[in-house]
Amino acid sequence: MNHHIWTASGTDITLRWKKAGWVPPSEIQAYKDKWKYFQELPLRSLDAQGKIEYESTLKLNKIFRIK
């Protein structure tokens, strides 16, 4: 059944989608794991000091990683 789910005007449309069964990628663990893997690739070839500098550079530029 495809019933209409009413939400007030100005309401976030994702609320309607979620009620219809949609799950945003940000809530799916497989997507979180995938992005964490790719975000950590640059850290694999760095030593301890390099990792600290990399993290401070990300923080300075307001780039957030999934942890």
mmCIF file of N, CA, C and O in Angstrom:
data_model
loop_
_atom_site.group_PDB
_atom_site.id
_atom_site.type_symbol
_atom_site.label_atom_id
_atom_site.label_comp_id
_atom_site.label_asym_id
_atom_site.label_seq_id
_atom_site.Cartn_x
_atom_site.Cartn_y
_atom_site.Cartn_z
ATOM 1 N N MET A 1 0.827 -1.186 0.000
ATOM 2 C CA MET A 1 0.000 0.000 0.000
ATOM 3 C C MET A 1 0.868 1.246 0.000
ATOM 4 O O MET A 1 1.863 1.306 0.679
ATOM 5 N N ASN A 2 0.454 2.213 -0.741
ATOM 6 C CA ASN A 2 1.216 3.445 -0.849
ATOM 7 C C ASN A 2 0.351 4.594 -0.328
ATOM 8 O O ASN A 2 -0.172 5.388 -1.091
ATOM 9 N N HIS A 3 0.182 4.661 0.985
ATOM 10 C CA HIS A 3 -0.629 5.708 1.588
ATOM 11 C C HIS A 3 0.155 7.007 1.670
ATOM 12 O O HIS A 3 1.353 7.006 1.898
ATOM 13 N N HIS A 4 -0.568 8.101 1.512
ATOM 14 C CA HIS A 4 0.064 9.417 1.628
ATOM 15 C C HIS A 4 0.310 9.725 3.106
ATOM 16 O O HIS A 4 -0.551 9.529 3.941
ATOM 17 N N ILE A 5 1.510 10.196 3.421
ATOM 18 C CA ILE A 5 1.846 10.595 4.788
ATOM 19 C C ILE A 5 1.907 12.109 4.805
ATOM 20 O O ILE A 5 2.770 12.714 4.177
ATOM 21 N N TRP A 6 0.972 12.721 5.517
ATOM 22 C CA TRP A 6 0.873 14.173 5.544
ATOM 23 C C TRP A 6 1.834 14.752 6.566
ATOM 24 O O TRP A 6 1.961 14.251 7.678
ATOM 25 N N THR A 7 2.522 15.800 6.174
ATOM 26 C CA THR A 7 3.345 16.589 7.104
ATOM 27 C C THR A 7 3.052 18.056 6.829
ATOM 28 O O THR A 7 2.732 18.440 5.708
ATOM 29 N N ALA A 8 3.162 18.877 7.860
ATOM 30 C CA ALA A 8 2.876 20.304 7.714
ATOM 31 C C ALA A 8 3.850 20.956 6.738
ATOM 32 O O ALA A 8 4.969 20.493 6.554
ATOM 33 N N SER A 9 3.416 22.057 6.129
ATOM 34 C CA SER A 9 4.307 22.763 5.212
ATOM 35 C C SER A 9 5.493 23.304 6.001
ATOM 36 O O SER A 9 5.363 23.710 7.149
ATOM 37 N N GLY A 10 6.637 23.305 5.376
ATOM 38 C CA GLY A 10 7.844 23.757 6.042
ATOM 39 C C GLY A 10 8.519 22.655 6.838
ATOM 40 O O GLY A 10 9.572 22.847 7.411
ATOM 41 N N THR A 11 7.923 21.488 6.873
ATOM 42 C CA THR A 11 8.492 20.354 7.586
ATOM 43 C C THR A 11 9.595 19.733 6.739
ATOM 44 O O THR A 11 9.521 19.704 5.521
ATOM 45 N N ASP A 12 10.599 19.228 7.402
ATOM 46 C CA ASP A 12 11.690 18.540 6.715
ATOM 47 C C ASP A 12 11.122 17.335 5.961
ATOM 48 O O ASP A 12 10.517 16.449 6.563
ATOM 49 N N ILE A 13 11.320 17.285 4.655
ATOM 50 C CA ILE A 13 10.740 16.235 3.818
ATOM 51 C C ILE A 13 11.284 14.863 4.171
ATOM 52 O O ILE A 13 10.628 13.845 3.962
ATOM 53 N N THR A 14 12.478 14.812 4.761
ATOM 54 C CA THR A 14 13.038 13.508 5.107
ATOM 55 C C THR A 14 12.215 12.809 6.184
ATOM 56 O O THR A 14 12.253 11.586 6.285
ATOM 57 N N LEU A 15 11.454 13.562 6.970
ATOM 58 C CA LEU A 15 10.566 12.937 7.954
ATOM 59 C C LEU A 15 9.516 12.087 7.244
ATOM 60 O O LEU A 15 9.212 10.975 7.665
ATOM 61 N N ARG A 16 8.963 12.613 6.160
ATOM 62 C CA ARG A 16 7.968 11.866 5.384
ATOM 63 C C ARG A 16 8.611 10.638 4.755
ATOM 64 O O ARG A 16 8.036 9.551 4.746
ATOM 65 N N TRP A 17 9.805 10.806 4.212
ATOM 66 C CA TRP A 17 10.490 9.681 3.586
ATOM 67 C C TRP A 17 10.784 8.584 4.601
ATOM 68 O O TRP A 17 10.648 7.404 4.309
ATOM 69 N N LYS A 18 11.232 8.985 5.813
ATOM 70 C CA LYS A 18 11.535 7.995 6.851
ATOM 71 C C LYS A 18 10.289 7.228 7.270
ATOM 72 O O LYS A 18 10.349 6.023 7.503
ATOM 73 N N LYS A 19 9.155 7.920 7.358
ATOM 74 C CA LYS A 19 7.904 7.241 7.705
ATOM 75 C C LYS A 19 7.505 6.247 6.623
ATOM 76 O O LYS A 19 6.833 5.264 6.898
ATOM 77 N N ALA A 20 7.922 6.486 5.398
ATOM 78 C CA ALA A 20 7.627 5.585 4.292
ATOM 79 C C ALA A 20 8.643 4.445 4.193
ATOM 80 O O ALA A 20 8.551 3.612 3.302
ATOM 81 N N GLY A 21 9.655 4.443 5.102
ATOM 82 C CA GLY A 21 10.605 3.336 5.127
ATOM 83 C C GLY A 21 11.995 3.641 4.611
ATOM 84 O O GLY A 21 12.862 2.774 4.605
ATOM 85 N N TRP A 22 12.246 4.867 4.194
ATOM 86 C CA TRP A 22 13.559 5.233 3.678
ATOM 87 C C TRP A 22 14.550 5.401 4.820
ATOM 88 O O TRP A 22 14.228 5.949 5.868
ATOM 89 N N VAL A 23 15.751 4.924 4.621
ATOM 90 C CA VAL A 23 16.816 5.073 5.614
ATOM 91 C C VAL A 23 17.933 5.885 4.972
ATOM 92 O O VAL A 23 18.472 5.492 3.934
ATOM 93 N N PRO A 24 18.303 7.037 5.563
ATOM 94 C CA PRO A 24 19.363 7.844 4.970
ATOM 95 C C PRO A 24 20.711 7.135 5.054
ATOM 96 O O PRO A 24 20.959 6.389 6.008
ATOM 97 N N PRO A 25 21.571 7.327 4.067
ATOM 98 C CA PRO A 25 22.878 6.674 4.078
ATOM 99 C C PRO A 25 23.692 6.972 5.334
ATOM 100 O O PRO A 25 24.480 6.140 5.761
ATOM 101 N N SER A 26 23.495 8.129 5.931
ATOM 102 C CA SER A 26 24.251 8.475 7.130
ATOM 103 C C SER A 26 23.892 7.596 8.324
ATOM 104 O O SER A 26 24.606 7.595 9.323
ATOM 105 N N GLU A 27 22.814 6.841 8.219
ATOM 106 C CA GLU A 27 22.404 5.950 9.305
ATOM 107 C C GLU A 27 22.662 4.475 8.988
ATOM 108 O O GLU A 27 22.366 3.614 9.798
ATOM 109 N N ILE A 28 23.221 4.187 7.820
ATOM 110 C CA ILE A 28 23.498 2.813 7.424
ATOM 111 C C ILE A 28 24.954 2.504 7.762
ATOM 112 O O ILE A 28 25.872 3.167 7.289
ATOM 113 N N GLN A 29 25.170 1.485 8.594
ATOM 114 C CA GLN A 29 26.511 1.175 9.080
ATOM 115 C C GLN A 29 27.483 0.839 7.954
ATOM 116 O O GLN A 29 28.658 1.192 8.016
ATOM 117 N N ALA A 30 27.033 0.189 6.898
ATOM 118 C CA ALA A 30 27.923 -0.154 5.778
ATOM 119 C C ALA A 30 28.507 1.102 5.133
ATOM 120 O O ALA A 30 29.692 1.132 4.787
ATOM 121 N N TYR A 31 27.703 2.152 4.980
ATOM 122 C CA TYR A 31 28.197 3.407 4.419
ATOM 123 C C TYR A 31 29.165 4.093 5.377
ATOM 124 O O TYR A 31 30.173 4.657 4.962
ATOM 125 N N LYS A 32 28.862 4.054 6.676
ATOM 126 C CA LYS A 32 29.765 4.646 7.665
ATOM 127 C C LYS A 32 31.131 3.955 7.623
ATOM 128 O O LYS A 32 32.165 4.621 7.658
ATOM 129 N N ASP A 33 31.118 2.621 7.546
ATOM 130 C CA ASP A 33 32.368 1.859 7.486
ATOM 131 C C ASP A 33 33.159 2.187 6.223
ATOM 132 O O ASP A 33 34.382 2.329 6.258
ATOM 133 N N LYS A 34 32.439 2.317 5.103
ATOM 134 C CA LYS A 34 33.088 2.634 3.828
ATOM 135 C C LYS A 34 33.795 3.985 3.902
ATOM 136 O O LYS A 34 34.960 4.108 3.528
ATOM 137 N N TRP A 35 33.106 5.013 4.409
ATOM 138 C CA TRP A 35 33.698 6.341 4.475
ATOM 139 C C TRP A 35 34.834 6.406 5.478
ATOM 140 O O TRP A 35 35.830 7.072 5.249
ATOM 141 N N LYS A 36 34.711 5.675 6.579
ATOM 142 C CA LYS A 36 35.786 5.635 7.564
ATOM 143 C C LYS A 36 37.035 5.023 6.933
ATOM 144 O O LYS A 36 38.151 5.521 7.118
ATOM 145 N N TYR A 37 36.863 3.952 6.174
ATOM 146 C CA TYR A 37 37.990 3.296 5.497
ATOM 147 C C TYR A 37 38.725 4.281 4.579
ATOM 148 O O TYR A 37 39.946 4.412 4.635
ATOM 149 N N PHE A 38 37.974 4.987 3.734
ATOM 150 C CA PHE A 38 38.610 5.902 2.783
ATOM 151 C C PHE A 38 39.190 7.135 3.467
ATOM 152 O O PHE A 38 40.175 7.692 3.002
ATOM 153 N N GLN A 39 38.599 7.576 4.562
ATOM 154 C CA GLN A 39 39.151 8.719 5.273
ATOM 155 C C GLN A 39 40.452 8.368 5.991
ATOM 156 O O GLN A 39 41.288 9.236 6.200
ATOM 157 N N GLU A 40 40.619 7.114 6.343
ATOM 158 C CA GLU A 40 41.828 6.706 7.063
ATOM 159 C C GLU A 40 42.973 6.294 6.139
ATOM 160 O O GLU A 40 44.082 6.044 6.616
ATOM 161 N N LEU A 41 42.751 6.227 4.838
ATOM 162 C CA LEU A 41 43.815 5.835 3.917
ATOM 163 C C LEU A 41 45.072 6.700 4.038
ATOM 164 O O LEU A 41 46.179 6.168 4.060
ATOM 165 N N PRO A 42 44.966 8.041 4.125
ATOM 166 C CA PRO A 42 46.185 8.843 4.229
ATOM 167 C C PRO A 42 46.986 8.563 5.505
ATOM 168 O O PRO A 42 48.196 8.749 5.523
ATOM 169 N N LEU A 43 46.332 8.099 6.555
ATOM 170 C CA LEU A 43 47.017 7.856 7.824
ATOM 171 C C LEU A 43 47.869 6.588 7.803
ATOM 172 O O LEU A 43 48.748 6.430 8.634
ATOM 173 N N ARG A 44 47.635 5.701 6.869
ATOM 174 C CA ARG A 44 48.317 4.402 6.867
ATOM 175 C C ARG A 44 49.811 4.511 6.631
ATOM 176 O O ARG A 44 50.573 3.679 7.102
ATOM 177 N N SER A 45 50.246 5.499 5.885
ATOM 178 C CA SER A 45 51.675 5.601 5.561
ATOM 179 C C SER A 45 52.397 6.648 6.414
ATOM 180 O O SER A 45 53.559 6.930 6.164
ATOM 181 N N LEU A 46 51.729 7.188 7.432
ATOM 182 C CA LEU A 46 52.343 8.215 8.271
ATOM 183 C C LEU A 46 52.852 7.622 9.582
ATOM 184 O O LEU A 46 52.289 6.674 10.108
ATOM 185 N N ASP A 47 53.913 8.229 10.107
ATOM 186 C CA ASP A 47 54.381 7.827 11.426
ATOM 187 C C ASP A 47 53.553 8.563 12.483
ATOM 188 O O ASP A 47 52.608 9.286 12.152
ATOM 189 N N ALA A 48 53.867 8.383 13.755
ATOM 190 C CA ALA A 48 53.070 8.970 14.843
ATOM 191 C C ALA A 48 53.010 10.491 14.740
ATOM 192 O O ALA A 48 51.944 11.091 14.891
ATOM 193 N N GLN A 49 54.154 11.130 14.473
ATOM 194 C CA GLN A 49 54.181 12.591 14.370
ATOM 195 C C GLN A 49 53.392 13.067 13.158
ATOM 196 O O GLN A 49 52.675 14.061 13.213
ATOM 197 N N GLY A 50 53.501 12.336 12.058
ATOM 198 C CA GLY A 50 52.752 12.688 10.854
ATOM 199 C C GLY A 50 51.248 12.605 11.067
ATOM 200 O O GLY A 50 50.494 13.443 10.564
ATOM 201 N N LYS A 51 50.800 11.603 11.824
ATOM 202 C CA LYS A 51 49.374 11.469 12.123
ATOM 203 C C LYS A 51 48.873 12.649 12.952
ATOM 204 O O LYS A 51 47.788 13.171 12.704
ATOM 205 N N ILE A 52 49.680 13.083 13.909
ATOM 206 C CA ILE A 52 49.306 14.232 14.741
ATOM 207 C C ILE A 52 49.196 15.486 13.882
ATOM 208 O O ILE A 52 48.241 16.263 14.001
ATOM 209 N N GLU A 53 50.160 15.703 12.999
ATOM 210 C CA GLU A 53 50.137 16.874 12.114
ATOM 211 C C GLU A 53 48.955 16.809 11.148
ATOM 212 O O GLU A 53 48.328 17.831 10.862
ATOM 213 N N TYR A 54 48.665 15.624 10.633
ATOM 214 C CA TYR A 54 47.534 15.446 9.718
ATOM 215 C C TYR A 54 46.227 15.806 10.419
ATOM 216 O O TYR A 54 45.404 16.544 9.871
ATOM 217 N N GLU A 55 46.050 15.295 11.631
ATOM 218 C CA GLU A 55 44.827 15.586 12.391
ATOM 219 C C GLU A 55 44.723 17.077 12.701
ATOM 220 O O GLU A 55 43.643 17.660 12.632
ATOM 221 N N SER A 56 45.837 17.710 13.060
ATOM 222 C CA SER A 56 45.786 19.147 13.368
ATOM 223 C C SER A 56 45.478 19.971 12.121
ATOM 224 O O SER A 56 44.779 20.979 12.195
ATOM 225 N N THR A 57 45.968 19.528 10.965
ATOM 226 C CA THR A 57 45.665 20.223 9.709
ATOM 227 C C THR A 57 44.176 20.110 9.377
ATOM 228 O O THR A 57 43.551 21.093 8.972
ATOM 229 N N LEU A 58 43.611 18.917 9.575
ATOM 230 C CA LEU A 58 42.173 18.747 9.341
ATOM 231 C C LEU A 58 41.373 19.645 10.276
ATOM 232 O O LEU A 58 40.410 20.293 9.862
ATOM 233 N N LYS A 59 41.763 19.666 11.541
ATOM 234 C CA LYS A 59 41.054 20.483 12.523
ATOM 235 C C LYS A 59 41.162 21.967 12.181
ATOM 236 O O LYS A 59 40.187 22.707 12.275
ATOM 237 N N LEU A 60 42.344 22.391 11.779
ATOM 238 C CA LEU A 60 42.567 23.789 11.407
ATOM 239 C C LEU A 60 41.671 24.194 10.235
ATOM 240 O O LEU A 60 41.126 25.300 10.206
ATOM 241 N N ASN A 61 41.485 23.286 9.296
ATOM 242 C CA ASN A 61 40.670 23.558 8.109
ATOM 243 C C ASN A 61 39.208 23.153 8.292
ATOM 244 O O ASN A 61 38.442 23.156 7.337
ATOM 245 N N LYS A 62 38.845 22.782 9.522
ATOM 246 C CA LYS A 62 37.463 22.425 9.882
ATOM 247 C C LYS A 62 36.926 21.279 9.027
ATOM 248 O O LYS A 62 35.807 21.307 8.545
ATOM 249 N N ILE A 63 37.763 20.264 8.850
ATOM 250 C CA ILE A 63 37.365 19.059 8.144
ATOM 251 C C ILE A 63 37.182 17.971 9.194
ATOM 252 O O ILE A 63 38.083 17.689 9.965
ATOM 253 N N PHE A 64 36.008 17.368 9.218
ATOM 254 C CA PHE A 64 35.714 16.372 10.229
ATOM 255 C C PHE A 64 35.722 14.975 9.623
ATOM 256 O O PHE A 64 35.169 14.762 8.551
ATOM 257 N N ARG A 65 36.350 14.070 10.329
ATOM 258 C CA ARG A 65 36.403 12.677 9.890
ATOM 259 C C ARG A 65 35.431 11.858 10.720
ATOM 260 O O ARG A 65 35.139 12.188 11.857
ATOM 261 N N ILE A 66 34.975 10.757 10.149
ATOM 262 C CA ILE A 66 34.143 9.811 10.884
ATOM 263 C C ILE A 66 35.054 9.009 11.783
ATOM 264 O O ILE A 66 36.050 8.451 11.322
ATOM 265 N N LYS A 67 34.755 8.978 13.058
ATOM 266 C CA LYS A 67 35.598 8.223 13.992
ATOM 267 C C LYS A 67 34.838 7.113 14.638
ATOM 268 O O LYS A 67 33.688 7.061 14.685
#
